[in-house]
Amino acid sequence: PSDKPLRLPLQDVYKIGGIGTVPVGRVETGILKPGMVVTFGPSGLTTEVKSVEMHHEALSEALPGDNVGFNVKNVAVKDLKRGFVASYSKDDPAKEAANFTSQVIIMNHPGQIGNGYAPVLDCHTSHIAVKFSEILTKIDRRSGKELEKEPKFLKNGDAGLIKMVPTKPMVVETFSEYPPLGRFAVRDMRQTVAVGVIKNVEKKDPTGAKVTKSAAKK
């Protein structure tokens, strides 16, 4: 929805001769406009958007569902990568997740999943290993009722609330606020072993992130 704050997960970042650095991705929520100051999570890098393009045409604004490229000032290609999320610097900017709690359903795992399990999470455009630090509860997957506190493990068909810690800087959001950034697939052994939705996120404040000159003036 366009009335929510901007979230645009990057699919790629290009260097285009004569233009500069151009991140590419789909607007999931909010609006992206030229002249806007954006903050990229998880790094906190903040800069001005010079132009926004879709299918080689300049846009005055990009809306949810639009796949766009946008040119950013004074940012090196190496400072941005797939999985970073662009957001408006003045409206709930995207931040690194310190940890998050998810409701997970185990689907195709041959064994048992316990504390310390560290599979890859596919969430929006990021693929990052995440540690299951604590299985908080086992729940009934239909009613959501709690069946057991702090179970030792979960197996196929089980659902649970799990506290997760990313192994690398990562941006996620709660499903209730930003649905496309709040659902994920859990991958292991080259298949999807579980799916989940994020119930709450503890965020880190960026330390010493770069703010480009043009962004600082705004």
PDB file of C-alpha atoms in Angstrom, residues 27-204:
ATOM      1  CA  VAL A  27       8.592  -0.838  -4.478  1.00  0.00           C
ATOM      2  CA  GLU A  28       6.782  -3.003  -1.899  1.00  0.00           C
ATOM      3  CA  THR A  29       5.199  -0.224   0.171  1.00  0.00           C
ATOM      4  CA  GLY A  30       5.189   3.553   0.033  1.00  0.00           C
ATOM      5  CA  ILE A  31       6.292   5.894  -2.732  1.00  0.00           C
ATOM      6  CA  LEU A  32       9.728   6.682  -4.205  1.00  0.00           C
ATOM      7  CA  LYS A  33      10.284  10.108  -5.798  1.00  0.00           C
ATOM      8  CA  PRO A  34      13.228  12.021  -7.236  1.00  0.00           C
ATOM      9  CA  GLY A  35      14.660  14.450  -4.667  1.00  0.00           C
ATOM     10  CA  MET A  36      13.753  12.183  -1.763  1.00  0.00           C
ATOM     11  CA  VAL A  37      16.403  11.393   0.844  1.00  0.00           C
ATOM     12  CA  VAL A  38      16.583   7.635   1.329  1.00  0.00           C
ATOM     13  CA  THR A  39      18.205   5.512   4.014  1.00  0.00           C
ATOM     14  CA  PHE A  40      19.383   2.029   3.073  1.00  0.00           C
ATOM     15  CA  GLY A  41      19.067  -0.613   5.772  1.00  0.00           C
ATOM     16  CA  PRO A  42      20.875  -2.422   7.281  1.00  0.00           C
ATOM     17  CA  SER A  43      23.883  -0.103   6.851  1.00  0.00           C
ATOM     18  CA  GLY A  44      22.109   3.217   7.467  1.00  0.00           C
ATOM     19  CA  LEU A  45      23.699   4.832   4.389  1.00  0.00           C
ATOM     20  CA  THR A  46      21.651   7.957   3.582  1.00  0.00           C
ATOM     21  CA  THR A  47      21.610   9.803   0.266  1.00  0.00           C
ATOM     22  CA  GLU A  48      19.464  11.698  -2.212  1.00  0.00           C
ATOM     23  CA  VAL A  49      17.580  10.078  -5.087  1.00  0.00           C
ATOM     24  CA  LYS A  50      18.421  11.954  -8.291  1.00  0.00           C
ATOM     25  CA  SER A  51      16.042  10.196 -10.669  1.00  0.00           C
ATOM     26  CA  VAL A  52      13.672   7.227 -10.858  1.00  0.00           C
ATOM     27  CA  GLU A  53      13.172   5.163 -14.027  1.00  0.00           C
ATOM     28  CA  MET A  54      10.912   2.342 -15.131  1.00  0.00           C
ATOM     29  CA  HIS A  55      11.385   0.714 -18.571  1.00  0.00           C
ATOM     30  CA  HIS A  56      13.809   3.534 -19.510  1.00  0.00           C
ATOM     31  CA  GLU A  57      11.250   6.241 -18.770  1.00  0.00           C
ATOM     32  CA  ALA A  58      11.675   8.826 -16.036  1.00  0.00           C
ATOM     33  CA  LEU A  59       8.998   8.695 -13.328  1.00  0.00           C
ATOM     34  CA  SER A  60       7.833  11.510 -11.072  1.00  0.00           C
ATOM     35  CA  GLU A  61       6.880   8.851  -8.515  1.00  0.00           C
ATOM     36  CA  ALA A  62       7.098   5.073  -8.223  1.00  0.00           C
ATOM     37  CA  LEU A  63       4.263   3.183  -6.521  1.00  0.00           C
ATOM     38  CA  PRO A  64       3.958  -0.271  -4.920  1.00  0.00           C
ATOM     39  CA  GLY A  65       4.463  -2.994  -7.542  1.00  0.00           C
ATOM     40  CA  ASP A  66       6.699  -0.825  -9.750  1.00  0.00           C
ATOM     41  CA  ASN A  67      10.059  -2.358 -10.696  1.00  0.00           C
ATOM     42  CA  VAL A  68      12.381   0.616 -10.874  1.00  0.00           C
ATOM     43  CA  GLY A  69      15.974   1.719 -11.150  1.00  0.00           C
ATOM     44  CA  PHE A  70      16.949   4.870  -9.290  1.00  0.00           C
ATOM     45  CA  ASN A  71      20.109   6.924  -9.372  1.00  0.00           C
ATOM     46  CA  VAL A  72      21.706   7.877  -6.043  1.00  0.00           C
ATOM     47  CA  LYS A  73      24.315  10.572  -5.434  1.00  0.00           C
ATOM     48  CA  ASN A  74      27.878   9.976  -4.224  1.00  0.00           C
ATOM     49  CA  VAL A  75      27.398   6.305  -3.420  1.00  0.00           C
ATOM     50  CA  ALA A  76      29.784   3.590  -4.621  1.00  0.00           C
ATOM     51  CA  VAL A  77      28.312   0.391  -6.072  1.00  0.00           C
ATOM     52  CA  LYS A  78      30.180  -1.608  -3.418  1.00  0.00           C
ATOM     53  CA  ASP A  79      28.300   0.250  -0.646  1.00  0.00           C
ATOM     54  CA  LEU A  80      24.965  -1.319  -1.651  1.00  0.00           C
ATOM     55  CA  LYS A  81      23.943  -4.887  -2.330  1.00  0.00           C
ATOM     56  CA  ARG A  82      21.063  -7.214  -2.992  1.00  0.00           C
ATOM     57  CA  GLY A  83      18.961  -7.573   0.156  1.00  0.00           C
ATOM     58  CA  PHE A  84      19.502  -3.975   1.284  1.00  0.00           C
ATOM     59  CA  VAL A  85      16.230  -2.054   1.676  1.00  0.00           C
ATOM     60  CA  ALA A  86      15.641   1.554   0.606  1.00  0.00           C
ATOM     61  CA  SER A  87      13.355   3.634   2.844  1.00  0.00           C
ATOM     62  CA  TYR A  88      12.468   7.294   3.384  1.00  0.00           C
ATOM     63  CA  SER A  89      14.934   8.751   5.886  1.00  0.00           C
ATOM     64  CA  LYS A  90      12.228  10.699   7.775  1.00  0.00           C
ATOM     65  CA  ASP A  91       9.489   8.062   7.998  1.00  0.00           C
ATOM     66  CA  ASP A  92      10.332   4.873   9.907  1.00  0.00           C
ATOM     67  CA  PRO A  93      13.625   4.243   8.054  1.00  0.00           C
ATOM     68  CA  ALA A  94      14.731   0.630   7.565  1.00  0.00           C
ATOM     69  CA  LYS A  95      17.151  -0.621  10.223  1.00  0.00           C
ATOM     70  CA  GLU A  96      19.236  -3.676  10.942  1.00  0.00           C
ATOM     71  CA  ALA A  97      17.439  -6.366  12.943  1.00  0.00           C
ATOM     72  CA  ALA A  98      19.255  -7.393  16.135  1.00  0.00           C
ATOM     73  CA  ASN A  99      16.822 -10.307  16.522  1.00  0.00           C
ATOM     74  CA  PHE A 100      13.219 -11.147  15.706  1.00  0.00           C
ATOM     75  CA  THR A 101      10.464 -13.519  16.797  1.00  0.00           C
ATOM     76  CA  SER A 102       8.630 -15.554  14.175  1.00  0.00           C
ATOM     77  CA  GLN A 103       5.765 -17.978  13.953  1.00  0.00           C
ATOM     78  CA  VAL A 104       7.125 -20.908  11.957  1.00  0.00           C
ATOM     79  CA  ILE A 105       5.604 -24.066  10.477  1.00  0.00           C
ATOM     80  CA  ILE A 106       8.000 -26.958   9.819  1.00  0.00           C
ATOM     81  CA  MET A 107       7.206 -28.656   6.514  1.00  0.00           C
ATOM     82  CA  ASN A 108       9.863 -30.911   4.989  1.00  0.00           C
ATOM     83  CA  HIS A 109      12.551 -31.341   7.589  1.00  0.00           C
ATOM     84  CA  PRO A 110      13.675 -34.974   7.925  1.00  0.00           C
ATOM     85  CA  GLY A 111      14.891 -34.594  11.515  1.00  0.00           C
ATOM     86  CA  GLN A 112      14.338 -32.356  14.499  1.00  0.00           C
ATOM     87  CA  ILE A 113      14.931 -28.633  14.719  1.00  0.00           C
ATOM     88  CA  GLY A 114      16.358 -27.405  18.011  1.00  0.00           C
ATOM     89  CA  ASN A 115      18.014 -24.300  19.462  1.00  0.00           C
ATOM     90  CA  GLY A 116      21.135 -23.361  17.522  1.00  0.00           C
ATOM     91  CA  TYR A 117      19.831 -24.512  14.125  1.00  0.00           C
ATOM     92  CA  ALA A 118      21.143 -22.046  11.492  1.00  0.00           C
ATOM     93  CA  PRO A 119      19.466 -22.406   8.080  1.00  0.00           C
ATOM     94  CA  VAL A 120      19.194 -19.769   5.335  1.00  0.00           C
ATOM     95  CA  LEU A 121      16.182 -17.455   5.395  1.00  0.00           C
ATOM     96  CA  ASP A 122      14.813 -16.202   2.080  1.00  0.00           C
ATOM     97  CA  CYS A 123      13.050 -12.975   3.042  1.00  0.00           C
ATOM     98  CA  HIS A 124      12.221 -10.369   0.334  1.00  0.00           C
ATOM     99  CA  THR A 125      15.498 -10.259  -1.699  1.00  0.00           C
ATOM    100  CA  SER A 126      17.871 -11.330   1.063  1.00  0.00           C
ATOM    101  CA  HIS A 127      19.311 -14.816   1.609  1.00  0.00           C
ATOM    102  CA  ILE A 128      21.016 -14.847   4.987  1.00  0.00           C
ATOM    103  CA  ALA A 129      21.776 -17.576   7.503  1.00  0.00           C
ATOM    104  CA  VAL A 130      19.797 -17.030  10.685  1.00  0.00           C
ATOM    105  CA  LYS A 131      20.298 -18.777  13.994  1.00  0.00           C
ATOM    106  CA  PHE A 132      17.235 -20.181  15.774  1.00  0.00           C
ATOM    107  CA  SER A 133      18.390 -18.977  19.178  1.00  0.00           C
ATOM    108  CA  GLU A 134      15.345 -20.063  21.214  1.00  0.00           C
ATOM    109  CA  ILE A 135      12.253 -22.091  20.510  1.00  0.00           C
ATOM    110  CA  LEU A 136       9.887 -20.177  22.794  1.00  0.00           C
ATOM    111  CA  THR A 137       6.690 -22.208  22.434  1.00  0.00           C
ATOM    112  CA  LYS A 138       5.137 -24.981  20.401  1.00  0.00           C
ATOM    113  CA  ILE A 139       1.716 -23.925  19.140  1.00  0.00           C
ATOM    114  CA  ASP A 140      -1.298 -25.471  17.480  1.00  0.00           C
ATOM    115  CA  ARG A 141      -0.894 -24.500  13.839  1.00  0.00           C
ATOM    116  CA  ARG A 142      -4.636 -24.036  13.317  1.00  0.00           C
ATOM    117  CA  SER A 143      -5.749 -22.184  16.450  1.00  0.00           C
ATOM    118  CA  GLY A 144      -2.403 -20.633  17.459  1.00  0.00           C
ATOM    119  CA  LYS A 145      -2.931 -21.949  21.028  1.00  0.00           C
ATOM    120  CA  GLU A 146       0.177 -22.688  23.046  1.00  0.00           C
ATOM    121  CA  LEU A 147       0.813 -26.434  23.452  1.00  0.00           C
ATOM    122  CA  GLU A 148       4.191 -26.435  25.201  1.00  0.00           C
ATOM    123  CA  LYS A 149       6.632 -23.879  26.631  1.00  0.00           C
ATOM    124  CA  GLU A 150      10.277 -24.043  25.529  1.00  0.00           C
ATOM    125  CA  PRO A 151      10.093 -27.386  23.714  1.00  0.00           C
ATOM    126  CA  LYS A 152      13.464 -29.061  23.093  1.00  0.00           C
ATOM    127  CA  PHE A 153      12.740 -29.353  19.390  1.00  0.00           C
ATOM    128  CA  LEU A 154      10.173 -29.064  16.610  1.00  0.00           C
ATOM    129  CA  LYS A 155       9.612 -31.600  13.852  1.00  0.00           C
ATOM    130  CA  ASN A 156       7.586 -31.953  10.655  1.00  0.00           C
ATOM    131  CA  GLY A 157       4.068 -30.589  10.965  1.00  0.00           C
ATOM    132  CA  ASP A 158       4.863 -28.665  14.166  1.00  0.00           C
ATOM    133  CA  ALA A 159       4.469 -24.925  14.549  1.00  0.00           C
ATOM    134  CA  GLY A 160       6.241 -22.717  17.031  1.00  0.00           C
ATOM    135  CA  LEU A 161       7.324 -19.257  18.058  1.00  0.00           C
ATOM    136  CA  ILE A 162      11.066 -18.933  17.555  1.00  0.00           C
ATOM    137  CA  LYS A 163      13.507 -16.176  18.442  1.00  0.00           C
ATOM    138  CA  MET A 164      15.988 -15.729  15.586  1.00  0.00           C
ATOM    139  CA  VAL A 165      19.309 -13.914  15.290  1.00  0.00           C
ATOM    140  CA  PRO A 166      20.740 -13.036  11.844  1.00  0.00           C
ATOM    141  CA  THR A 167      24.372 -14.089  11.274  1.00  0.00           C
ATOM    142  CA  LYS A 168      24.937 -11.004   9.072  1.00  0.00           C
ATOM    143  CA  PRO A 169      23.299  -7.568   8.987  1.00  0.00           C
ATOM    144  CA  MET A 170      19.755  -7.980   7.705  1.00  0.00           C
ATOM    145  CA  VAL A 171      16.531  -5.970   7.349  1.00  0.00           C
ATOM    146  CA  VAL A 172      13.230  -7.645   8.239  1.00  0.00           C
ATOM    147  CA  GLU A 173       9.902  -6.195   9.363  1.00  0.00           C
ATOM    148  CA  THR A 174       6.808  -7.503  11.116  1.00  0.00           C
ATOM    149  CA  PHE A 175       4.255  -9.111   8.825  1.00  0.00           C
ATOM    150  CA  SER A 176       1.530  -6.855  10.246  1.00  0.00           C
ATOM    151  CA  GLU A 177       3.359  -3.645   9.244  1.00  0.00           C
ATOM    152  CA  TYR A 178       5.142  -4.623   6.015  1.00  0.00           C
ATOM    153  CA  PRO A 179       3.847  -7.993   4.760  1.00  0.00           C
ATOM    154  CA  PRO A 180       6.386  -8.520   1.928  1.00  0.00           C
ATOM    155  CA  LEU A 181       9.278  -8.041   4.393  1.00  0.00           C
ATOM    156  CA  GLY A 182       7.629 -10.053   7.156  1.00  0.00           C
ATOM    157  CA  ARG A 183       7.258 -13.494   5.586  1.00  0.00           C
ATOM    158  CA  PHE A 184      10.011 -15.936   4.729  1.00  0.00           C
ATOM    159  CA  ALA A 185      10.979 -19.418   3.623  1.00  0.00           C
ATOM    160  CA  VAL A 186      13.553 -21.444   5.553  1.00  0.00           C
ATOM    161  CA  ARG A 187      15.954 -23.287   3.259  1.00  0.00           C
ATOM    162  CA  ASP A 188      18.205 -26.204   4.106  1.00  0.00           C
ATOM    163  CA  MET A 189      19.424 -29.247   2.175  1.00  0.00           C
ATOM    164  CA  ARG A 190      18.433 -27.466  -1.054  1.00  0.00           C
ATOM    165  CA  GLN A 191      14.753 -27.327  -0.212  1.00  0.00           C
ATOM    166  CA  THR A 192      12.225 -25.307   1.757  1.00  0.00           C
ATOM    167  CA  VAL A 193      11.997 -26.905   5.202  1.00  0.00           C
ATOM    168  CA  ALA A 194       9.739 -24.327   6.882  1.00  0.00           C
ATOM    169  CA  VAL A 195       7.822 -21.107   6.312  1.00  0.00           C
ATOM    170  CA  GLY A 196       7.150 -18.304   8.721  1.00  0.00           C
ATOM    171  CA  VAL A 197       5.858 -14.850   9.512  1.00  0.00           C
ATOM    172  CA  ILE A 198       7.584 -12.285  11.700  1.00  0.00           C
ATOM    173  CA  LYS A 199       5.709 -11.187  14.821  1.00  0.00           C
ATOM    174  CA  ASN A 200       8.142  -8.694  16.262  1.00  0.00           C
ATOM    175  CA  VAL A 201      11.577  -7.207  15.534  1.00  0.00           C
ATOM    176  CA  GLU A 202      14.208  -5.670  17.785  1.00  0.00           C
ATOM    177  CA  LYS A 203      16.106  -3.141  15.710  1.00  0.00           C
ATOM    178  CA  LYS A 204      19.607  -1.712  16.036  1.00  0.00           C
TER     179      LYS A 204
END
